Tab-separated table of C-alpha atoms in Angstrom:
chain	number	residue	atom	x	y	z
A	3	MET	CA	14.004	39.905	116.363
A	4	LYS	CA	16.247	37.466	119.975
A	5	ILE	CA	15.568	40.126	122.355
A	6	LEU	CA	18.866	40.589	125.782
A	7	VAL	CA	18.090	42.323	128.803
A	8	GLN	CA	21.218	43.443	130.810
A	9	LYS	CA	21.530	45.895	133.863
A	10	PHE	CA	24.066	47.261	134.792
A	11	GLY	CA	24.623	48.521	138.620
A	12	GLY	CA	26.259	51.823	139.849
A	13	THR	CA	29.670	50.462	140.340
A	14	SER	CA	29.093	48.647	136.911
A	15	VAL	CA	28.811	52.559	135.123
A	16	LYS	CA	30.880	54.442	138.127
A	17	ASP	CA	33.967	55.314	135.712
A	18	GLU	CA	35.748	54.864	132.605
A	19	GLU	CA	36.785	51.463	132.750
A	20	SER	CA	34.182	50.199	134.429
A	21	ARG	CA	31.571	51.467	131.092
A	22	THR	CA	34.370	49.241	129.092
A	23	ALA	CA	33.984	46.595	130.671
A	24	ALA	CA	30.330	46.723	130.554
A	25	LYS	CA	30.576	47.722	127.012
A	26	LYS	CA	32.401	44.652	126.020
A	27	HIS	CA	28.842	42.675	126.976
A	28	VAL	CA	27.241	44.646	124.948
A	29	GLU	CA	29.071	43.998	122.459
A	30	HIS	CA	29.431	39.913	122.824
A	31	ALA	CA	25.362	40.551	122.424
A	32	VAL	CA	24.969	42.099	119.648
A	33	SER	CA	27.250	39.403	117.591
A	34	GLU	CA	25.097	36.918	118.641
A	35	GLY	CA	22.803	38.619	117.004
A	36	TYR	CA	20.061	39.745	120.015
A	37	LYS	CA	19.095	43.074	120.322
A	38	VAL	CA	19.992	44.260	123.498
A	39	ILE	CA	17.733	46.323	126.157
A	40	VAL	CA	20.091	47.504	128.734
A	41	VAL	CA	19.321	49.290	131.786
A	42	VAL	CA	21.315	51.425	134.191
A	43	SER	CA	22.014	52.294	137.797
A	44	ALA	CA	23.119	56.414	138.903
A	45	ILE	CA	26.754	55.928	138.921
A	46	GLY	CA	28.724	54.532	141.869
A	47	ARG	CA	28.003	54.891	145.121
A	48	LYS	CA	27.561	57.678	148.072
A	49	GLY	CA	29.822	60.306	147.207
A	50	ASP	CA	30.405	59.951	144.155
A	51	PRO	CA	28.891	62.981	142.319
A	52	TYR	CA	25.910	61.554	140.584
A	53	ALA	CA	25.179	58.841	142.997
A	54	THR	CA	21.469	58.433	144.575
A	55	ASP	CA	22.565	58.737	147.372
A	56	SER	CA	24.907	61.324	146.844
A	57	LEU	CA	21.529	63.435	145.208
A	58	LEU	CA	19.726	63.049	148.909
A	59	ASP	CA	22.176	64.316	150.769
A	60	MET	CA	21.593	67.905	148.664
A	61	VAL	CA	19.376	68.740	149.918
A	62	GLU	CA	19.350	67.130	153.712
A	63	GLY	CA	18.334	62.849	152.852
A	64	TYR	CA	15.465	62.424	154.850
A	65	HIS	CA	14.700	66.102	156.905
A	66	SER	CA	14.241	67.722	153.500
A	67	PHE	CA	11.510	69.832	152.641
A	68	LEU	CA	11.402	68.584	149.024
A	69	ASP	CA	7.566	66.546	149.361
A	70	PRO	CA	8.442	63.552	148.086
A	71	ARG	CA	6.934	64.399	144.834
A	72	GLU	CA	10.456	67.478	144.278
A	73	LYS	CA	12.236	64.411	145.216
A	74	ASP	CA	11.556	61.776	143.046
A	75	MET	CA	12.559	64.895	140.190
A	76	LEU	CA	15.641	65.427	141.950
A	77	LEU	CA	16.956	61.990	142.595
A	78	SER	CA	15.996	60.085	138.676
A	79	VAL	CA	18.292	62.769	137.554
A	80	GLY	CA	20.940	60.135	139.019
A	81	GLU	CA	19.931	57.498	136.144
A	82	THR	CA	19.705	59.761	133.138
A	83	ILE	CA	22.992	61.523	133.721
A	84	SER	CA	23.686	57.469	133.254
A	85	THR	CA	21.799	56.690	130.146
A	86	ALA	CA	23.332	59.992	128.083
A	87	VAL	CA	27.090	58.827	129.535
A	88	PHE	CA	27.289	55.133	127.996
A	89	THR	CA	24.835	55.231	124.855
A	90	HIS	CA	27.859	57.524	124.617
A	91	LEU	CA	29.948	55.413	125.205
A	92	LEU	CA	28.757	52.694	122.479
A	93	LYS	CA	28.033	55.192	119.816
A	94	LYS	CA	31.756	56.014	120.661
A	95	SER	CA	32.986	51.964	119.422
A	96	GLY	CA	30.859	51.686	116.653
A	97	LEU	CA	26.979	50.522	117.952
A	98	SER	CA	24.254	51.634	117.244
A	99	ALA	CA	21.949	52.662	119.968
A	100	VAL	CA	19.910	55.111	121.493
A	101	GLY	CA	19.746	56.330	124.936
A	102	LEU	CA	16.190	56.492	126.192
A	103	THR	CA	14.502	57.919	129.953
A	104	GLY	CA	11.603	55.928	131.766
A	105	GLN	CA	9.324	57.737	130.186
A	106	ASP	CA	10.456	57.669	127.210
A	107	ALA	CA	10.635	53.495	126.999
A	108	GLY	CA	6.978	53.343	128.233
A	109	VAL	CA	7.540	52.599	132.110
A	110	LEU	CA	4.255	53.892	133.447
A	111	THR	CA	3.811	53.951	137.205
A	112	SER	CA	1.375	54.345	139.498
A	113	ASP	CA	2.303	57.782	141.508
A	114	ASP	CA	3.343	56.273	144.496
A	115	TYR	CA	6.513	58.856	144.301
A	116	GLY	CA	9.470	57.683	145.881
A	117	ASN	CA	8.270	53.600	145.814
A	118	ALA	CA	6.060	53.773	142.859
A	119	LYS	CA	4.499	50.583	141.138
A	120	VAL	CA	4.811	49.554	137.713
A	121	LYS	CA	1.627	49.503	135.867
A	122	GLU	CA	2.542	48.779	132.424
A	123	ILE	CA	5.119	48.955	129.931
A	124	ASN	CA	3.913	49.852	126.263
A	125	THR	CA	6.539	48.941	123.630
A	126	ASP	CA	5.713	50.473	120.588
A	127	LEU	CA	8.949	53.678	121.229
A	128	ILE	CA	11.150	50.248	121.778
A	129	ASN	CA	10.247	48.625	119.353
A	130	HIS	CA	10.456	51.776	116.934
A	131	TYR	CA	14.228	51.900	117.256
A	132	PHE	CA	15.202	48.481	117.325
A	133	LYS	CA	14.025	48.467	113.536
A	134	THR	CA	17.031	50.841	113.568
A	135	ASN	CA	19.210	50.451	115.846
A	136	ASP	CA	20.583	47.416	118.078
A	137	VAL	CA	21.217	48.853	121.237
A	138	VAL	CA	18.721	50.935	123.335
A	139	VAL	CA	19.821	52.735	127.020
A	140	VAL	CA	17.879	52.925	129.624
A	141	ALA	CA	17.170	54.730	132.444
A	142	GLY	CA	16.818	52.088	135.219
A	143	PHE	CA	14.220	53.389	138.862
A	144	GLN	CA	12.534	55.793	136.158
A	145	GLY	CA	8.956	56.025	135.237
A	146	VAL	CA	6.422	58.440	133.950
A	147	SER	CA	2.948	58.861	136.232
A	148	GLU	CA	-0.679	59.092	134.401
A	149	ASN	CA	-0.416	62.708	135.220
A	150	GLY	CA	2.598	63.177	133.793
A	151	HIS	CA	5.929	63.179	136.360
A	152	ILE	CA	8.409	62.041	137.271
A	153	THR	CA	8.222	59.375	139.947
A	154	THR	CA	10.735	56.388	141.487
A	155	ILE	CA	10.223	52.935	142.390
A	156	GLY	CA	12.418	52.588	145.059
A	157	ARG	CA	15.656	51.879	145.986
A	158	GLY	CA	16.634	48.101	143.609
A	159	GLY	CA	14.835	49.850	140.933
A	160	SER	CA	16.605	49.843	138.045
A	161	ASP	CA	16.582	45.641	138.286
A	162	THR	CA	12.774	46.298	138.604
A	163	THR	CA	12.791	47.669	135.529
A	164	ALA	CA	15.047	45.836	134.403
A	165	ALA	CA	12.364	43.045	134.894
A	166	PHE	CA	10.089	44.793	133.418
A	167	LEU	CA	10.850	44.951	129.911
A	168	GLY	CA	12.586	41.695	130.586
A	169	ALA	CA	8.228	40.343	130.200
A	170	ALA	CA	7.278	42.833	128.789
A	171	PHE	CA	9.122	42.147	125.293
A	172	GLN	CA	9.431	38.284	126.449
A	173	ALA	CA	13.111	38.202	126.675
A	174	ALA	CA	14.960	35.267	126.846
A	175	ARG	CA	17.179	36.431	129.406
A	176	ILE	CA	17.422	39.378	132.190
A	177	ASP	CA	21.928	38.759	133.154
A	178	ILE	CA	22.630	40.791	136.287
A	179	PHE	CA	25.731	42.714	136.959
A	180	THR	CA	27.138	43.919	139.425
A	181	ASP	CA	31.079	43.856	141.148
A	182	VAL	CA	30.825	39.799	142.149
A	183	SER	CA	31.377	36.918	140.270
A	184	GLY	CA	27.488	35.614	140.430
A	185	LEU	CA	25.462	34.607	144.440
A	186	MET	CA	27.366	33.495	147.265
A	187	THR	CA	26.381	31.405	150.489
A	188	ALA	CA	27.634	34.513	152.220
A	189	ASP	CA	28.633	37.701	151.952
A	190	PRO	CA	32.072	37.265	151.124
A	191	ARG	CA	33.890	40.473	153.362
A	192	LEU	CA	32.243	38.762	156.674
A	193	VAL	CA	33.124	34.620	155.717
A	194	GLU	CA	36.199	33.555	153.421
A	195	SER	CA	34.832	30.655	152.963
A	196	ALA	CA	31.879	31.988	151.236
A	197	HIS	CA	31.339	29.758	147.988
A	198	PHE	CA	29.490	30.629	144.657
A	199	LEU	CA	26.341	28.905	143.907
A	200	ASP	CA	26.540	27.829	139.667
A	201	THR	CA	22.805	28.014	140.277
A	202	VAL	CA	19.494	28.254	142.459
A	203	SER	CA	15.614	28.496	142.190
A	204	TYR	CA	13.899	31.910	141.968
A	205	TYR	CA	12.286	31.028	145.692
A	206	GLU	CA	16.231	30.807	146.979
A	207	VAL	CA	16.850	33.944	145.543
A	208	SER	CA	14.644	36.719	146.187
A	209	ASN	CA	14.559	34.804	149.578
A	210	MET	CA	18.275	35.673	150.097
A	211	ALA	CA	17.323	39.618	148.172
A	212	HIS	CA	14.930	39.834	150.954
A	213	GLU	CA	16.715	38.695	154.277
A	214	GLY	CA	19.850	41.105	153.011
A	215	ALA	CA	21.884	39.658	150.568
A	216	LYS	CA	22.083	42.878	148.064
A	217	VAL	CA	23.124	40.895	144.920
A	218	ILE	CA	19.913	41.683	142.697
A	219	ASP	CA	16.274	43.710	144.212
A	220	PRO	CA	13.601	40.141	145.011
A	221	ARG	CA	10.459	41.532	143.357
A	222	ALA	CA	12.865	41.648	139.952
A	223	VAL	CA	12.785	38.308	140.937
A	224	GLU	CA	9.885	37.521	140.984
A	225	ILE	CA	8.975	39.344	138.301
A	226	ALA	CA	11.434	37.137	137.050
A	227	LEU	CA	9.560	34.144	138.029
A	228	GLN	CA	5.955	35.350	136.367
A	229	ALA	CA	6.998	35.989	133.240
A	230	GLY	CA	9.032	32.156	133.509
A	231	ILE	CA	12.491	33.882	131.619
A	232	PRO	CA	15.267	33.067	133.565
A	233	LEU	CA	17.819	35.242	135.480
A	234	ARG	CA	21.751	35.159	134.937
A	235	ILE	CA	23.201	37.115	137.554
A	236	ARG	CA	27.123	38.207	136.515
A	237	SER	CA	30.219	40.354	136.560
A	238	THR	CA	30.661	42.935	134.882
A	239	TYR	CA	34.708	43.031	134.981
A	240	GLN	CA	34.668	38.930	134.289
A	241	PRO	CA	35.388	37.531	130.358
A	242	VAL	CA	31.751	37.454	128.076
A	243	ASP	CA	31.395	33.999	128.278
A	244	VAL	CA	31.683	33.685	132.678
A	245	LEU	CA	27.895	32.930	133.080
A	246	GLY	CA	28.079	33.176	136.775
A	247	THR	CA	24.744	32.947	139.109
A	248	LEU	CA	22.084	30.856	137.011
A	249	VAL	CA	18.680	31.528	138.475
A	250	THR	CA	15.623	29.289	137.054
A	251	HIS	CA	12.321	28.053	138.603
A	252	VAL	CA	13.086	24.860	136.729
A	253	GLU	CA	13.758	22.861	139.760
A	254	SER	CA	15.193	19.574	138.697
A	255	GLN	CA	18.460	21.734	137.876
A	256	ILE	CA	18.797	22.504	142.146
A	257	GLU	CA	20.558	20.141	143.879
A	258	HIS	CA	17.774	18.109	145.992
A	259	TYR	CA	19.391	17.311	148.857
A	260	ARG	CA	20.758	20.744	149.570
A	261	LEU	CA	19.368	21.519	153.149
A	262	VAL	CA	20.814	25.588	152.931
A	263	THR	CA	21.470	26.935	150.147
A	264	GLY	CA	23.362	30.157	151.304
A	265	ILE	CA	23.024	32.560	154.901
A	266	ALA	CA	22.423	35.951	154.927
A	267	HIS	CA	21.738	38.961	157.277
A	268	VAL	CA	20.402	42.245	157.964
A	269	LYS	CA	22.686	45.168	159.981
A	270	ASP	CA	21.615	48.193	161.463
A	271	LEU	CA	17.995	47.601	163.359
A	272	ILE	CA	16.609	48.164	166.700
A	273	GLN	CA	14.182	46.173	168.390
A	274	PHE	CA	11.345	47.424	169.868
A	275	THR	CA	9.086	46.079	172.681
A	276	LEU	CA	5.758	48.468	173.282
A	277	HIS	CA	3.507	48.432	176.231
A	278	ALA	CA	0.405	48.634	174.861
A	279	ASP	CA	-3.215	46.434	174.794
A	280	ASN	CA	-4.272	44.884	170.697
A	281	GLN	CA	-6.633	48.122	170.188
A	282	GLN	CA	-3.978	50.770	170.969
A	283	GLN	CA	-1.130	48.524	169.261
A	284	GLU	CA	-4.087	48.203	166.399
A	285	LYS	CA	-3.999	52.640	166.185
A	286	VAL	CA	0.112	53.091	166.679
A	287	PHE	CA	0.906	49.526	164.011
A	288	SER	CA	-1.629	52.536	160.928
A	289	ALA	CA	-0.315	55.357	162.137
A	290	LEU	CA	3.406	53.450	161.123
A	291	ALA	CA	2.169	52.465	158.368
A	292	SER	CA	1.119	55.916	157.183
A	293	ALA	CA	4.596	57.260	158.553
A	294	GLY	CA	6.697	54.750	155.610
A	295	ILE	CA	7.719	52.480	158.395
A	296	SER	CA	7.930	48.890	157.655
A	297	LEU	CA	8.346	45.932	160.659
A	298	ASP	CA	10.162	43.276	160.697
A	299	PHE	CA	9.881	40.457	163.023
A	300	ILE	CA	6.281	41.509	164.833
A	301	ASN	CA	5.528	39.295	167.748
A	302	LEU	CA	1.902	40.483	169.113
A	303	PHE	CA	0.384	39.536	172.167
A	304	THR	CA	-1.982	40.967	174.538
A	305	ASP	CA	-0.223	44.291	176.353
A	306	SER	CA	3.062	44.173	173.973
A	307	ALA	CA	4.261	43.615	170.619
A	308	VAL	CA	7.240	43.040	169.428
A	309	PHE	CA	9.127	44.147	166.340
A	310	THR	CA	11.934	45.318	164.893
A	311	VAL	CA	12.343	49.136	162.140
A	312	LYS	CA	15.261	49.768	160.641
A	313	ALA	CA	18.128	52.261	162.327
A	314	HIS	CA	17.869	55.137	159.836
A	315	HIS	CA	13.634	55.065	161.691
A	316	GLU	CA	13.921	55.407	165.218
A	317	ALA	CA	13.146	59.422	165.513
A	318	ALA	CA	9.954	59.121	163.935
A	319	ALA	CA	8.673	55.578	166.320
A	320	LYS	CA	9.709	56.918	168.919
A	321	GLU	CA	7.505	59.883	168.222
A	322	ILE	CA	3.947	58.104	167.678
A	323	PHE	CA	5.050	55.798	170.074
A	324	THR	CA	4.726	59.512	172.071
A	325	ALA	CA	1.956	60.338	170.642
A	326	HIS	CA	-0.566	57.502	171.132
A	327	GLN	CA	1.383	58.136	174.895
A	328	CYS	CA	2.270	54.836	174.138
A	329	ASP	CA	6.040	53.264	177.179
A	330	PHE	CA	8.323	50.753	175.103
A	331	ASP	CA	12.068	49.597	175.029
A	332	GLU	CA	14.465	49.155	172.857
A	333	ARG	CA	17.098	47.461	171.494
A	334	LEU	CA	20.398	49.567	170.098
A	335	ASP	CA	22.553	47.742	167.377
A	336	CYS	CA	20.781	44.190	166.102
A	337	SER	CA	20.965	42.845	162.909
A	338	LYS	CA	18.934	39.813	161.692
A	339	VAL	CA	20.608	36.737	159.557
A	340	ALA	CA	18.549	34.392	158.102
A	341	ILE	CA	19.777	31.003	156.528
A	342	VAL	CA	17.384	30.265	153.635
A	343	GLY	CA	17.384	27.296	151.525
A	344	ALA	CA	14.712	25.236	149.531
A	345	GLY	CA	15.989	22.061	151.353
A	346	ILE	CA	15.079	23.152	154.477
A	347	THR	CA	10.909	22.388	154.515
A	348	GLY	CA	9.797	19.667	156.155
A	349	VAL	CA	12.837	18.592	157.915
A	350	PRO	CA	13.688	18.564	162.329
A	351	GLY	CA	15.602	19.822	163.674
A	352	VAL	CA	17.117	22.931	162.112
A	353	MET	CA	16.188	25.259	164.360
A	354	ALA	CA	17.680	23.232	167.251
A	355	LYS	CA	21.143	22.680	164.957
A	356	ILE	CA	21.173	26.782	165.302
A	357	VAL	CA	20.437	27.334	168.634
A	358	SER	CA	23.222	25.075	168.955
A	359	ALA	CA	25.838	26.455	167.018
A	360	LEU	CA	25.177	29.820	168.920
A	361	ASN	CA	25.132	29.228	171.935
A	362	LEU	CA	28.668	27.688	172.035
A	363	GLU	CA	29.779	30.625	170.470
A	364	GLY	CA	27.743	32.223	173.713
A	365	ILE	CA	25.789	34.249	171.047
A	366	PRO	CA	22.450	34.982	173.103
A	367	PHE	CA	19.745	35.951	170.052
A	368	TYR	CA	15.963	37.915	171.014
A	369	GLN	CA	13.959	36.885	168.794
A	370	THR	CA	13.458	34.032	165.943
A	371	SER	CA	10.900	33.616	163.546
A	372	ASP	CA	10.593	30.944	159.982
A	373	SER	CA	9.034	29.776	156.834
A	374	TYR	CA	9.381	27.218	154.367
A	375	THR	CA	12.528	27.866	153.322
A	376	THR	CA	14.058	30.496	155.432
A	377	ILE	CA	14.393	30.920	159.524
A	378	TRP	CA	15.392	34.375	160.781
A	379	VAL	CA	17.039	34.750	164.412
A	380	LEU	CA	17.558	38.925	165.941
A	381	ILE	CA	21.513	39.287	166.916
A	382	ASP	CA	23.475	41.925	168.730
A	383	GLY	CA	25.342	43.483	165.810
A	384	LYS	CA	27.553	43.006	167.519
A	385	ASN	CA	28.472	39.510	166.683
A	386	LEU	CA	27.254	39.811	163.212
A	387	LYS	CA	30.249	38.390	161.630
A	388	LYS	CA	30.220	35.457	164.215
A	389	ALA	CA	27.165	34.529	164.198
A	390	VAL	CA	27.221	34.658	160.205
A	391	ASN	CA	30.581	32.609	160.264
A	392	THR	CA	29.624	30.407	162.857
A	393	LEU	CA	26.264	29.030	160.816
A	394	HIS	CA	28.006	29.297	156.993
A	395	THR	CA	30.311	26.758	159.264
A	396	VAL	CA	27.241	24.291	160.710
A	397	PHE	CA	25.787	24.147	156.933
A	398	LEU	CA	27.795	25.090	153.865
A	399	HIS	CA	31.041	23.147	154.889
């Protein structure tokens, strides 16, 4: 039995036109002899009635009085509705299809509500339905805990669901459908000269996704890598024979001399400088972790620590600093720009080019960091567009 996993994001199922475009890809896969596991996200984006953010707004968002279990109960509804609506369309079009919740599909998770970890995929039920159906539609983003409670597996969770199902069924391929044609060298909304990438490595796309390229969740890439299953990032709205960007572990398929693959970015950050000794730092970091506040761009010194947090965590972070009697400074409206490429490894002069390019444009930067394949720079949010375009011109023209 040949199995293909197709994941359709919120914009791919937002209305009748989009769902019809998605349906064509399912029909094509069935015509080629595949059994298809379709994973769907909630319909649309914030402002649309059943989008995840819209549901969250109904209970005052991050200030909700619901406990995490109750919040998951609410947020899982969006994908469940999407599953039923899309299954209806497939059946109406003559396809043999069945819709399943995450629980029905055997997605077993921990009970870490809001960010549950997938522990196991029970393949029995989907295999049972494949005996009489060509398509199984699964609600992404959700599963069930050992205690029988509905859980959600974090933002980007539908991608993760698709990857886990692909791994569990050893699928021929996992196709992630979005509203873009594939992975670009930068966000085309900021960089008009951004161009399409035919092939990228798992590591490159994972790093770009970690650094703000929102076409795929990095957890999904890591799962596919471990399972050795190829991924494609595709557009719902393009013809069925346009296959988008291939994500592969076969390094020979990557251009060996491509220094930089792409420029990614993350907006809405706050840089804090915490004036505290190492013992105070330890206590504050533990408190931040307990509050679910993730830190990035961390530099530690004997009498201070510098790091960034997401802007929506500002108030909670400052409360923790005050409770631990720590003085702090903050820099508002920061953005992180990342230069990503497997070719960076071991090549001297890349940071020098970045510094020279930003200085030439009069763009100050406040922190830098690097790994084997990524270099990060923290800048003012107002300079984001200029910085991304400048670095794209330097490295990718």
